[in-house]
Every structure is written in structure tokens, then in C-alpha cells.
XYZ file of C-alpha atoms in Angstrom:
125
model
C 76.251 146.033 40.571
C 79.659 146.123 42.207
C 82.243 148.902 41.960
C 84.318 147.126 39.296
C 81.316 146.833 36.986
C 80.436 150.466 37.623
C 84.004 151.587 36.868
C 83.973 149.599 33.619
C 80.704 151.213 32.534
C 82.008 154.693 33.370
C 85.173 154.024 31.380
C 83.100 153.185 28.322
C 81.214 156.477 28.643
C 84.378 158.567 28.836
C 84.903 160.693 25.725
C 88.465 160.648 24.534
C 90.036 162.729 21.803
C 90.916 159.615 19.859
C 87.192 158.740 19.703
C 86.568 161.710 17.432
C 86.990 165.423 17.189
C 86.717 167.416 20.377
C 84.953 170.749 20.042
C 85.991 173.773 22.014
C 83.255 175.934 23.487
C 82.754 179.305 21.842
C 84.597 181.888 23.938
C 81.902 184.450 23.096
C 79.133 182.295 24.553
C 79.183 184.068 27.923
C 79.283 187.512 26.306
C 76.344 186.612 24.065
C 74.360 185.393 27.074
C 75.095 188.548 29.042
C 74.057 190.701 26.081
C 70.765 188.822 25.700
C 70.152 189.162 29.427
C 70.796 192.914 29.280
C 68.002 193.176 26.696
C 65.477 191.420 28.936
C 62.999 192.696 31.506
C 60.717 190.595 33.664
C 57.336 192.070 34.472
C 54.393 191.173 36.642
C 50.846 192.475 36.383
C 49.819 193.166 39.985
C 46.306 191.789 40.184
C 44.684 188.817 41.852
C 42.908 187.770 38.671
C 44.737 186.041 35.839
C 45.214 188.285 32.810
C 44.366 187.116 29.306
C 47.819 186.479 27.841
C 46.845 187.075 24.219
C 45.085 190.353 24.968
C 47.962 191.459 27.211
C 50.515 190.730 24.481
C 48.472 192.554 21.826
C 47.953 195.602 24.055
C 51.627 195.822 25.057
C 52.769 195.584 21.427
C 50.400 198.355 20.353
C 51.113 200.671 23.308
C 54.900 200.343 23.471
C 55.530 200.548 19.698
C 59.192 199.684 20.040
C 61.271 200.218 16.911
C 62.645 196.697 16.536
C 59.972 194.741 18.355
C 59.788 192.859 21.614
C 59.144 189.165 22.199
C 56.867 188.508 25.154
C 57.269 185.174 26.919
C 54.753 183.986 29.493
C 56.506 182.623 32.589
C 53.665 181.768 34.962
C 50.584 183.452 36.382
C 50.863 187.154 35.558
C 54.649 187.097 35.104
C 56.131 187.743 31.660
C 59.629 188.100 30.219
C 60.132 190.871 27.676
C 62.978 190.246 25.217
C 63.947 193.455 23.422
C 66.028 193.650 20.254
C 67.994 196.730 21.355
C 68.853 198.663 24.516
C 67.202 201.877 23.319
C 63.763 200.235 23.148
C 64.253 198.671 26.576
C 65.333 201.986 28.072
C 62.407 203.835 26.471
C 59.921 201.370 27.981
C 61.472 201.708 31.450
C 61.526 205.510 31.299
C 58.039 205.676 29.755
C 56.388 204.059 32.770
C 54.680 203.504 35.033
C 52.688 201.074 32.923
C 49.368 199.443 33.687
C 47.123 196.839 32.139
C 43.397 196.550 32.860
C 43.744 198.975 35.820
C 46.580 196.914 37.362
C 50.196 198.068 37.636
C 52.887 196.374 35.574
C 56.068 196.155 37.661
C 59.477 195.336 36.171
C 62.542 193.590 37.538
C 65.848 193.305 35.720
C 67.168 189.816 35.075
C 70.509 189.250 36.751
C 71.201 185.756 35.485
C 71.782 183.999 38.776
C 68.277 183.767 40.176
C 64.961 182.145 39.522
C 62.412 184.449 37.898
C 59.708 182.896 40.049
C 61.533 184.154 43.169
C 61.571 187.818 42.106
C 59.796 190.141 44.530
C 58.259 192.766 42.179
C 57.997 195.236 45.047
C 59.570 198.357 43.478
C 58.174 200.889 41.033
């Protein structure tokens, strides 16, 4: 394929206002993302054996008893993301620690939005 053919194909793919309505991005999108991120914690169970995800989730829900609930998302291995519904519940969990599961420490990191969860160090209590 030569450059002229490539340019023609790219021109066809170009979206123009006359092709239909153009939608503007929601200006609150960034604020909403930052708010959701502020309600999230990432935790790792520090053990060499893989924890049972279902049991872990059930135990955390019963022990934390947060007022509006928390969604627990498995990331990989023993790393989980905790999505709180409000800042008070998140703060209470942080201040209520240290937490453990099956005799292993549960360490938290705060999501900052510009890094890969899998690269977090989990080296602070």
C-alpha cells in the first residue's frame, strides 16, 4: 500500500461535524474519576500462599461492617482493590488497623491514578 492509498483511507476514517452530531466530553468526568479514586484502597495479604478469595471477601465484609458497603475486586495473587461508598468508611478501616487475615498482615496502599497497581510496593504499615 502506497502513501496515497493510506492517506485516502485515513481521510475516510476522519470524523467531521457534518457527518453527524459531535459530542462534547463531560467536564465533570475527571472530577468523578478523582472522587472514585479517593474512595479506593489497594491491599495485599502478605503471605506466600494464595488466599481463598471468597473466604477473604466474606471475612472482610463481616469484620469491617462498613455502613454503606465495600466492593472488593481481586487484582491478582493476594492483591485486592477495595471500593468504598464513602470517605468515612474508608477512613474508619484505615484507622482501625492493622488488619490481618489467616495470620497474615493486610497492607494498604492508596491509589494515585498514575501507576500500575501491580507495581505497588506494599512495604509500609
